[in-house]
XYZ file of C-alpha atoms in Angstrom:
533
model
C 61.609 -6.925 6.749
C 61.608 -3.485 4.906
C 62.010 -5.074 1.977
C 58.906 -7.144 1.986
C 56.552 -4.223 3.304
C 58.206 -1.262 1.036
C 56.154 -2.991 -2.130
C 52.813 -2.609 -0.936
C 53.553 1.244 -1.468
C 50.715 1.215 -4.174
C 48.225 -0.691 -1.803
C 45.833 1.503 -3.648
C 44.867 -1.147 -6.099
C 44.631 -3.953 -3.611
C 40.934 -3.018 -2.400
C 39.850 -3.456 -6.449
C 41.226 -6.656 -5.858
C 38.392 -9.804 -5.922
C 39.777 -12.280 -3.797
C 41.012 -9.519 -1.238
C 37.585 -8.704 0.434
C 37.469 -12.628 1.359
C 40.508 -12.832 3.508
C 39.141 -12.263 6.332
C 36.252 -14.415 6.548
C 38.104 -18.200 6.179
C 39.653 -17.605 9.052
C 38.984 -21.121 9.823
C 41.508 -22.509 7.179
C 44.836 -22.743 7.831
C 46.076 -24.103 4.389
C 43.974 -21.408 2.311
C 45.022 -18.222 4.375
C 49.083 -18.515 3.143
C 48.629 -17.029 -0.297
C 46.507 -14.093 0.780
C 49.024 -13.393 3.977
C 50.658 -10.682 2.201
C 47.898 -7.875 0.483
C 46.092 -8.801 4.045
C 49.167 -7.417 6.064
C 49.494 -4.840 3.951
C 46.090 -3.432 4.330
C 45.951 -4.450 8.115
C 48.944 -2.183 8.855
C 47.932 0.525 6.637
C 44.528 1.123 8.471
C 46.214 0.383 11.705
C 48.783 3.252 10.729
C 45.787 5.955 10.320
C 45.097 5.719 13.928
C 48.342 8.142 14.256
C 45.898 10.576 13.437
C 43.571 10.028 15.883
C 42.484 12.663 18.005
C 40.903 10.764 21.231
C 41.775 10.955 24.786
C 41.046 8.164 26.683
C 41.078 5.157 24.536
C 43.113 1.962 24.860
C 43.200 -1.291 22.761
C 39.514 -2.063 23.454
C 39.087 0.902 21.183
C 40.743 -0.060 18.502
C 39.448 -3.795 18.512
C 35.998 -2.671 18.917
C 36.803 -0.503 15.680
C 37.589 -3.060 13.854
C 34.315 -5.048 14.307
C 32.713 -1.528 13.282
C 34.738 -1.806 10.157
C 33.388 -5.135 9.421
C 29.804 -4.397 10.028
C 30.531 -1.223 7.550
C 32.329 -3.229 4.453
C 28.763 -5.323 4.640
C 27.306 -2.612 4.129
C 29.336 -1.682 1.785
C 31.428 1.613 3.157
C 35.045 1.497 2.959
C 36.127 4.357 5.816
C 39.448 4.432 7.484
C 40.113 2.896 10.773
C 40.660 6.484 12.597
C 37.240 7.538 11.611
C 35.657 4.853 12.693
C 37.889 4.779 16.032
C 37.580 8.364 16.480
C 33.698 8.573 16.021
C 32.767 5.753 17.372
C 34.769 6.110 20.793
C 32.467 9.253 21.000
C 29.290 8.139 20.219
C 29.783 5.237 22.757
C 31.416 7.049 25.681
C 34.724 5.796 25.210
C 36.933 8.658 24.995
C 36.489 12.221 23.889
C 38.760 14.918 21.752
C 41.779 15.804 23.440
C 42.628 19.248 24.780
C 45.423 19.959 22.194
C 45.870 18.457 19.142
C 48.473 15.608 18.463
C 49.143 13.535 15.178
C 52.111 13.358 13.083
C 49.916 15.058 9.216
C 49.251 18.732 8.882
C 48.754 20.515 12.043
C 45.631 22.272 10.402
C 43.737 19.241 8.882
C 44.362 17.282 12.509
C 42.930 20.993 14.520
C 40.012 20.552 12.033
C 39.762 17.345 12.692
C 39.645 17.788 16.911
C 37.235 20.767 16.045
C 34.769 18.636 14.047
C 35.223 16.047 17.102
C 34.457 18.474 19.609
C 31.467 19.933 17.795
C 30.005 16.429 17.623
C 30.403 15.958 21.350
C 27.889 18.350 21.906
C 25.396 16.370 19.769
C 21.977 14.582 21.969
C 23.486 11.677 20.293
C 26.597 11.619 22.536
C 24.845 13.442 25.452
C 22.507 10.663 25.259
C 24.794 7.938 25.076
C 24.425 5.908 28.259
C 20.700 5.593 27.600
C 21.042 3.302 25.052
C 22.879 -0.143 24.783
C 26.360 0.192 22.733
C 26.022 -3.118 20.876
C 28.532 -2.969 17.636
C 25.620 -3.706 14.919
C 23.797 -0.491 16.039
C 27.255 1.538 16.428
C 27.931 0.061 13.008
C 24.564 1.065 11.974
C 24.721 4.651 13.097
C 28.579 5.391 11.909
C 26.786 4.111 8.160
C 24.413 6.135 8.717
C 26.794 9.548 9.299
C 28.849 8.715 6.518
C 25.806 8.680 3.862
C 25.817 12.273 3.479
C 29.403 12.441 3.285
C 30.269 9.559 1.117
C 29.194 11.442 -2.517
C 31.363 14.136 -1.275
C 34.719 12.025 -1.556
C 37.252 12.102 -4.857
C 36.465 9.618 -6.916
C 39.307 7.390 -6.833
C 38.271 7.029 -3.558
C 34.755 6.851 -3.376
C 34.629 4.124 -5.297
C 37.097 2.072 -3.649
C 35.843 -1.766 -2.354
C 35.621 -1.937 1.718
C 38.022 -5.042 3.061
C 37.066 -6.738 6.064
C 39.817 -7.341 8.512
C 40.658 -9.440 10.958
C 39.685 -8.925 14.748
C 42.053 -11.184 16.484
C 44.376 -8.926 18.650
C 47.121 -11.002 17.665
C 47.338 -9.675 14.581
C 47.756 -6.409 15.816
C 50.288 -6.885 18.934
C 53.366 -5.821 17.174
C 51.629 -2.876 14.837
C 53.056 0.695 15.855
C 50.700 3.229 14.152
C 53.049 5.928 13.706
C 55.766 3.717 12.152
C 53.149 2.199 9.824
C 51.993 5.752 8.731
C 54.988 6.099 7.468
C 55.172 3.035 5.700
C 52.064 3.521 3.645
C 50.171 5.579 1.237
C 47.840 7.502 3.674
C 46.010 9.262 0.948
C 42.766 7.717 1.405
C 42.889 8.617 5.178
C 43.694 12.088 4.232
C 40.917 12.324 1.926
C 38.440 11.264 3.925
C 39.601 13.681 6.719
C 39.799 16.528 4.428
C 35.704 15.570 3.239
C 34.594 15.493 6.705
C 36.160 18.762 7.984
C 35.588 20.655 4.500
C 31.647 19.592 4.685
C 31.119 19.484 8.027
C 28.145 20.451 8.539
C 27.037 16.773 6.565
C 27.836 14.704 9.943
C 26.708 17.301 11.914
C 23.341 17.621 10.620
C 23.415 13.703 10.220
C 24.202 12.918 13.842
C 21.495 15.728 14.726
C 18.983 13.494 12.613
C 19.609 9.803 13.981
C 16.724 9.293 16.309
C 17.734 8.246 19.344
C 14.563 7.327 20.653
C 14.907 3.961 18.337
C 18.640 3.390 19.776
C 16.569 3.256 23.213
C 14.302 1.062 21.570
C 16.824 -1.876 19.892
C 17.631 -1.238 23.688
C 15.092 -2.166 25.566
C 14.734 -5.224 23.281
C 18.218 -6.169 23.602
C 19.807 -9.717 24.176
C 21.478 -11.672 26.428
C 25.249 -9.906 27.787
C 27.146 -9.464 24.650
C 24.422 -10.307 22.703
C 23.949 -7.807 19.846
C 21.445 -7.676 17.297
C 20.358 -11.238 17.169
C 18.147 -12.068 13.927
C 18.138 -8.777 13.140
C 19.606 -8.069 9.890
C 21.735 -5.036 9.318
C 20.292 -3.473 6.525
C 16.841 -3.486 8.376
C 18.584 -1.882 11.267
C 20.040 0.737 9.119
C 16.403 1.469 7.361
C 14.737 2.234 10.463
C 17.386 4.768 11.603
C 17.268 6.752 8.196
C 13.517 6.696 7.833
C 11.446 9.462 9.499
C 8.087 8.373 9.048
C 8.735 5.743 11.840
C 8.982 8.203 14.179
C 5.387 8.014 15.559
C 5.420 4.475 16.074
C 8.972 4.934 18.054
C 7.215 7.173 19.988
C 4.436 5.392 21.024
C 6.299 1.960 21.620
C 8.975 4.049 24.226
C 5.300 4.936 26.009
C 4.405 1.942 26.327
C 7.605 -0.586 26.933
C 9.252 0.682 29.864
C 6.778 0.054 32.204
C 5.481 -2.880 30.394
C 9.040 -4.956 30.348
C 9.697 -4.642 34.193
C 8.119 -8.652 34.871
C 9.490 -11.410 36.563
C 8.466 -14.347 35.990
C 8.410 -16.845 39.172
C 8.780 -20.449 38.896
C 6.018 -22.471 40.712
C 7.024 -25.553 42.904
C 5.047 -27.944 44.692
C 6.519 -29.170 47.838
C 6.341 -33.002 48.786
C 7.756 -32.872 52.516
C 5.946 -36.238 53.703
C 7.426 -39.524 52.666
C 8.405 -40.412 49.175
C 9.741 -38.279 46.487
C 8.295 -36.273 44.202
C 10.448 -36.384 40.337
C 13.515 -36.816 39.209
C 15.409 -33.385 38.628
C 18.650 -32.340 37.350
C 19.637 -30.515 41.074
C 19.309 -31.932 44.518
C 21.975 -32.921 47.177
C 24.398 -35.838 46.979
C 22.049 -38.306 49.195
C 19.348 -37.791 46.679
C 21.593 -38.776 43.949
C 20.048 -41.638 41.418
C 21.791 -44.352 41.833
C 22.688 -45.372 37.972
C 24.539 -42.119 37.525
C 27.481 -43.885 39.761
C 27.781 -45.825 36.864
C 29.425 -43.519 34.654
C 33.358 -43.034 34.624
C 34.832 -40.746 37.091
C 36.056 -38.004 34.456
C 32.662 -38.289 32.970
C 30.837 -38.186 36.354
C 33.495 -35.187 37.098
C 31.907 -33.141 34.085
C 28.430 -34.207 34.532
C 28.704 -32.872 37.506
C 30.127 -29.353 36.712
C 27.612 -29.505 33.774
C 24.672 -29.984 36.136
C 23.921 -32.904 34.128
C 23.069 -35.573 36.544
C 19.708 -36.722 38.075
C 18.744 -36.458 41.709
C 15.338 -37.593 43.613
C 13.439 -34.185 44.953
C 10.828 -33.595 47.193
C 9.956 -30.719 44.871
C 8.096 -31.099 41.038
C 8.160 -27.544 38.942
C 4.903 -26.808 38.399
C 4.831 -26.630 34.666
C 2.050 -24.203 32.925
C 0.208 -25.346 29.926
C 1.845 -24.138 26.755
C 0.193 -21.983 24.392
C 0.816 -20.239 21.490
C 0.014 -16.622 20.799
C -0.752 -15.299 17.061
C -0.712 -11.548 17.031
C -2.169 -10.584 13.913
C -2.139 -7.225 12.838
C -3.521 -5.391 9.960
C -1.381 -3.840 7.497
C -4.112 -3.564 4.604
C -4.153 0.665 3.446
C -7.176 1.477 6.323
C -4.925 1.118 8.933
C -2.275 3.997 7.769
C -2.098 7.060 10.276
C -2.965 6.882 14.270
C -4.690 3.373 13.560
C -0.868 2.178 12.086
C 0.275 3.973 15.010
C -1.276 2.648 17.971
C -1.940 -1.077 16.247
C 1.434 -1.303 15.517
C 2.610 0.152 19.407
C 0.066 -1.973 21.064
C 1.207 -5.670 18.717
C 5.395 -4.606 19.998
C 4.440 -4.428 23.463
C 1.935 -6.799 23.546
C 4.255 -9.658 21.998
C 7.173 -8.695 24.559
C 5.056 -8.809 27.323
C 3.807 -12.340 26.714
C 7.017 -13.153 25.833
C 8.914 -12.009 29.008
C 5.837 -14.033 30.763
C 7.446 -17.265 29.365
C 5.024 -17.530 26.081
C 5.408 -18.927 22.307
C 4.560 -15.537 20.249
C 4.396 -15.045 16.578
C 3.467 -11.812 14.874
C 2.465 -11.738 11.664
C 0.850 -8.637 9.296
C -2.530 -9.406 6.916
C -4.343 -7.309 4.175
C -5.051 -9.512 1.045
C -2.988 -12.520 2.732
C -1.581 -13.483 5.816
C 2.433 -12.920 5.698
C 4.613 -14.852 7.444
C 5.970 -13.527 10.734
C 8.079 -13.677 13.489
C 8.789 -15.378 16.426
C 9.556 -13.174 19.426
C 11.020 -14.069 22.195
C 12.269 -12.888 25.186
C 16.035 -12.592 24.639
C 15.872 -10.713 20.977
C 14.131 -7.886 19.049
C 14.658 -9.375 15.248
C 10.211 -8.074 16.096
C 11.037 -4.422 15.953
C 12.180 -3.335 12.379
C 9.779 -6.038 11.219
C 7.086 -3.939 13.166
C 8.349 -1.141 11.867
C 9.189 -1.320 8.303
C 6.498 -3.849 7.315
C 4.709 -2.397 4.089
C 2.208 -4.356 1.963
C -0.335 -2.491 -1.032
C -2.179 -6.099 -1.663
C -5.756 -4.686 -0.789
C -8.053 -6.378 1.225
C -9.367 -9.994 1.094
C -10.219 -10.887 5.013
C -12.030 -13.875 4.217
C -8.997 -15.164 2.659
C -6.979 -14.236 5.632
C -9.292 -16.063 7.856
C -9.711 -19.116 6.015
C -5.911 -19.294 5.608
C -5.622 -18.652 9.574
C -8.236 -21.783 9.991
C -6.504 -23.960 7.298
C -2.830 -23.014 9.289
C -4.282 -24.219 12.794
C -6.494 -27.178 11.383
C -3.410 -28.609 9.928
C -1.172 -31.284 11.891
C 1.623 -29.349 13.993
C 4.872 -29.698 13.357
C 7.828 -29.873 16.046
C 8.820 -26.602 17.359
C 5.950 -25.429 15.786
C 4.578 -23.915 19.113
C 1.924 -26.736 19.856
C -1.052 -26.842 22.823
C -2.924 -24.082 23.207
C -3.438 -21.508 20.691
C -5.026 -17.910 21.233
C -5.633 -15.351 18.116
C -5.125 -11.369 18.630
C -7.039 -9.514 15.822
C -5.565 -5.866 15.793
C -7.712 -4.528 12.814
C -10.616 -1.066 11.817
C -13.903 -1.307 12.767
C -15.223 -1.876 8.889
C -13.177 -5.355 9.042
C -15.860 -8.045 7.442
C -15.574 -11.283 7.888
C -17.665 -14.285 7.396
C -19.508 -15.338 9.985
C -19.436 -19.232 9.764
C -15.155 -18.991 8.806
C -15.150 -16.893 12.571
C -17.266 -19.466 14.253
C -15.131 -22.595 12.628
C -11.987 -20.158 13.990
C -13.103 -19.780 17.814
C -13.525 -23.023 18.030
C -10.033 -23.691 17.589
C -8.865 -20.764 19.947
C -10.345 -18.134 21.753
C -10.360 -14.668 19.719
C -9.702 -11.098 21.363
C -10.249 -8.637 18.749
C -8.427 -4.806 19.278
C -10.835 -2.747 16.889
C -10.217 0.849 15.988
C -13.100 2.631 14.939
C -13.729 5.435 12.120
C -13.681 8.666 12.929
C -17.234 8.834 13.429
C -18.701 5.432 13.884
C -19.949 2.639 15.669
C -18.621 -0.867 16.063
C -21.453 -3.065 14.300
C -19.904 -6.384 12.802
C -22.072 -9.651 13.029
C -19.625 -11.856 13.921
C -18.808 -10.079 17.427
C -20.323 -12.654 19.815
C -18.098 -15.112 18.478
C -14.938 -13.187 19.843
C -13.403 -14.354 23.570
C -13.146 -10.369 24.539
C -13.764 -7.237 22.335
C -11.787 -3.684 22.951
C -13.058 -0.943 21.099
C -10.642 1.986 20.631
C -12.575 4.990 19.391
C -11.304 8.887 19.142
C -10.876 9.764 22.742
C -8.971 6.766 23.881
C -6.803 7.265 20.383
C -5.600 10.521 21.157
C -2.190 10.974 22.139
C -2.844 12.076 25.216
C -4.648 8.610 26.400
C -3.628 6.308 23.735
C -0.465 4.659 26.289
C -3.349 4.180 29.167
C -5.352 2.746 26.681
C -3.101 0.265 25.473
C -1.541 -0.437 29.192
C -5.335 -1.563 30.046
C -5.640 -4.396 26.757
C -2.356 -5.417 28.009
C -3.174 -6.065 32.042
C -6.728 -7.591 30.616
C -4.467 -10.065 28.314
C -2.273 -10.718 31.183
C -4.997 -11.575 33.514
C -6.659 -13.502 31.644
C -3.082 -15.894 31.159
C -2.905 -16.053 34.344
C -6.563 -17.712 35.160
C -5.870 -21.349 36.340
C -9.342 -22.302 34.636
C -9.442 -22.955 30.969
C -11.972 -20.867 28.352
C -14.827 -22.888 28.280
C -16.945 -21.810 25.067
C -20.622 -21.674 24.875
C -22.733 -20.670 21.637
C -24.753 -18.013 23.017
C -22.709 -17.241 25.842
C -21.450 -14.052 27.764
C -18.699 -11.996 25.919
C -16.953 -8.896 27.251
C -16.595 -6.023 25.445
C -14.246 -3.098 26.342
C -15.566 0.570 24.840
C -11.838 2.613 24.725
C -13.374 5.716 25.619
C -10.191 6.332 27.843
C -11.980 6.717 30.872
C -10.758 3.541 33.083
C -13.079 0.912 34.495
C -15.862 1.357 31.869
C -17.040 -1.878 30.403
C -20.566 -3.283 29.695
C -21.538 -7.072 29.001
C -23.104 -8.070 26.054
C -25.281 -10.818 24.961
């Protein structure tokens, strides 16, 4: 056994290697994993041996396999760090374990004391401190351990700095018979070491890094998060990485964590209608054995058996759901070179919390941006947030062309629907300035199809005075005072509830040329509307 292991002693040139990066993605494969067993072991015990450096208290083998899904979410992004960095750091960040009192590790006593110090220093960070207000899923701990090591990455020697990242694999049987301290010994370590050596030498790179990762957007991705174990679904990474090193989405971060904590908390409540008289009501897939339909004794008793288990079979009820109509939600929100500053700010806020909110309410959203065009969007729905970098990061310098955008809006919903396409009802959110033009008869031809509310934030000093406005289902107007950051979350709170009750009116929009509008002045000051004609 020595003898096979004692030639990957140079496992230095492995990583340059092209098949090697691919080993750990056919998993699938039987047949086409033998060749590649060997550099794969190799590099598997190598990384597993640089956890005898580690310098955290606390941690067991969830530790180290959740460090190893870190390390694959890094080599896509294209950083090759050792496992004990990535173990070490990210136990911290997500509460796992902390630096040890003294320090233990089998290299230099003074690079592994640097190493605790460095740890310790970072414990002390708002980014730890903060770290059970935010969900620990492993894209965004991948995401924010990339984001530490950009500073420190151009800092490394060469030879290792440009070294190729190798995924490896997670299954824990792969690592049941690894001892870290006897594979230190085995392999060449110097890559470890150099990293170390970079991050205690400069470290005042992850420190100021850490310091600079807002946390407010962790809380965020949070808020928006999946189902249980669900991580980042539809989000992709380098979009998750983009919002956490740009700064100028900190205002919108700010205003969205205003607005969505109060805004999420809904239940929805399924409606029933009881039938207690004679008769039943539907067929459903729950009900007692009695009420059981009698051609599902047909089926074969291990097939019946798993029917059963799968709540799969059909029962007579007394009881019909009481199904709501479905609609479908555009949120359209202008992105043309008006809106930049507090109007970017508070449109953009207002179209995140607004889409979750109809979402959580059981609703078929899609959110697209306009300025010369209308872009395609995205669908948001209740159990991701692929919504919120695309809120975030979307950037367009195409001008303006609104009557294109409307006419392409008119041609979209004119056009046959396709399946899964939304379908039934369709309502239009216009979150644009006050100077938006648009033609009159293209507005008409479009609230016919669907009712219109239009979100419209004024000039500095202006009035709203657009032709088309009697067309529109509801108006808000949102001029300095209700823009301000001191109102602009009660502001927003009040379009939502109006949205919301107006879902939740049994009656359908009847439209009427001529006929009574509301609009909403966003002076700030709550309750003040006025009809107009």
């Amino acid at each position: 056994m020595a003898d096979v292991r004692k030639p990957p002693v140079p496992p230095r040139a492995a990583p340059p290697q092209a098949p090697a990066p691919r080993t750990a993605r056919p998993a699938a494969g039987a047949p086409a994993q033998a060749p590649r067993v060997t550099p794969n072991v190799a590099e598997l015990e190598r990384q597993v041996g640089s956890l005898a450096l580690s310098q955290i208290d606390g941690a067991g083998a969830l530790a180290m396999m959740r460090a190893l899904v870190w390390q694959g979410i890094l080599a896509r992004l294209g950083v090759a760090a050792p496992l004990v960095v990535l173990h070490d750091l990210g136990c911290l960040i997500t509460g796992l374990g902390g630096p040890g009192p003294v320090v233990k590790g089998i290299a230099e006593s003074e690079l592994c004391e640097a190493w605790r110090g460095l740890l310790v220093e970072l414990s002390e960070s708002d980014l730890v401190r903060a770290q059970a207000g935010w969900k620990h899923r492993d894209q965004m701990i991948g995401v924010v351990l990339a984001r530490v090591f950009a500073p420190v990455v151009p800092q490394l020697p060469d030879d290792v700095r440009v070294l190729r990242p190798i995924e490896l694999p997670v299954d824990a049987i792969h690592y049941a018979r690894v001892e870290p301290s006897s594979a230190y010994t085995r392999y060449d370590q110097r890559q470890t070491i150099a990293w170390l050596q970079t991050l205690t030498t400069h470290r005042l790179l992850p420190l100021l890094a850490v310091e600079q990762i807002d946390v407010d957007a962790l809380r965020l991705f949070g808020l928006f998060r999946g189902g249980p174990g669900e991580a980042a679904a539809g989000v992709d990474l380098a979009d998750l990485y983009n919002v956490m090193v740009s700064p100028a989405l900190a205002d919108v971060i700010d205003f969205s964590m205003e607005l969505l904590p109060s805004i999420l908390e809904v239940k929805r409540e399924a409606g029933q209608q009881v039938f207690s008289i004679d008769g039943y009501a539907s067929i459903e897939r729950f009900g007692g054995v009695d009420d059981l339909e009698l051609s599902q004794l047909a089926y074969d008793e291990d097939i019946f058996e798993q029917k059963f288990i799968d709540d799969e079979l059909f029962y007579f009820t007394h009881e019909k759901q009481v199904e709501n109509e479905h609609r479908t939600h555009y949120v359209l929100v202008d992105g043309s070179a008006s809106m930049r500053g507090v109007r970017e700010v508070f449109a953009r806020g207002l179209a995140l919390a607004l889409c979750k909110r109809l979402a959580l309410l059981g609703e078929h959203v899609i959110l697209r941006f306009f300025d010369s065009r209308l872009y395609e969007g995205v669908k948001v729905g209740a159990q991701g947030h692929a919504e919120v970098p695309y809120v975030l990061q979307f950037r367009a310098e195409h001008g303006r062309n609104y009557a294109r955008v409307i006419r392409q809006i008119n041609a979209e919903l004119s056009a046959p629907r396709r399946s899964g396409g939304g379908g039934g009802k369709v309502l239009v959110y216009l979150l644009t300035h006050g100077e938006c033009q648009l033609p009159p008869d293209d507005v008409a031809a479009l609230a016919a199809r669907a009712p219109i509310y239009g979100v419209f934030i004024l000039p500095s000093s202006g009035v709203l005075d657009l032709g088309y406005l009697d067309l529109f289902y509801r108006v808000h107007v949102i001029d300095d005072q209700a823009i301000s950051h001191g109102r602009r979350a009660q502001r927003a709170r009040q379009i939502i509830s109006d949205v919301e009750a107006g879902q939740r009116q049994a009656q359908p929009i009847k439209r009427k040329t001529g006929g009574v509008k509301t609009m909403s002045v966003g002076t700030g000051l709550k309750g003040q509307a006025r009809r107009r004609r």
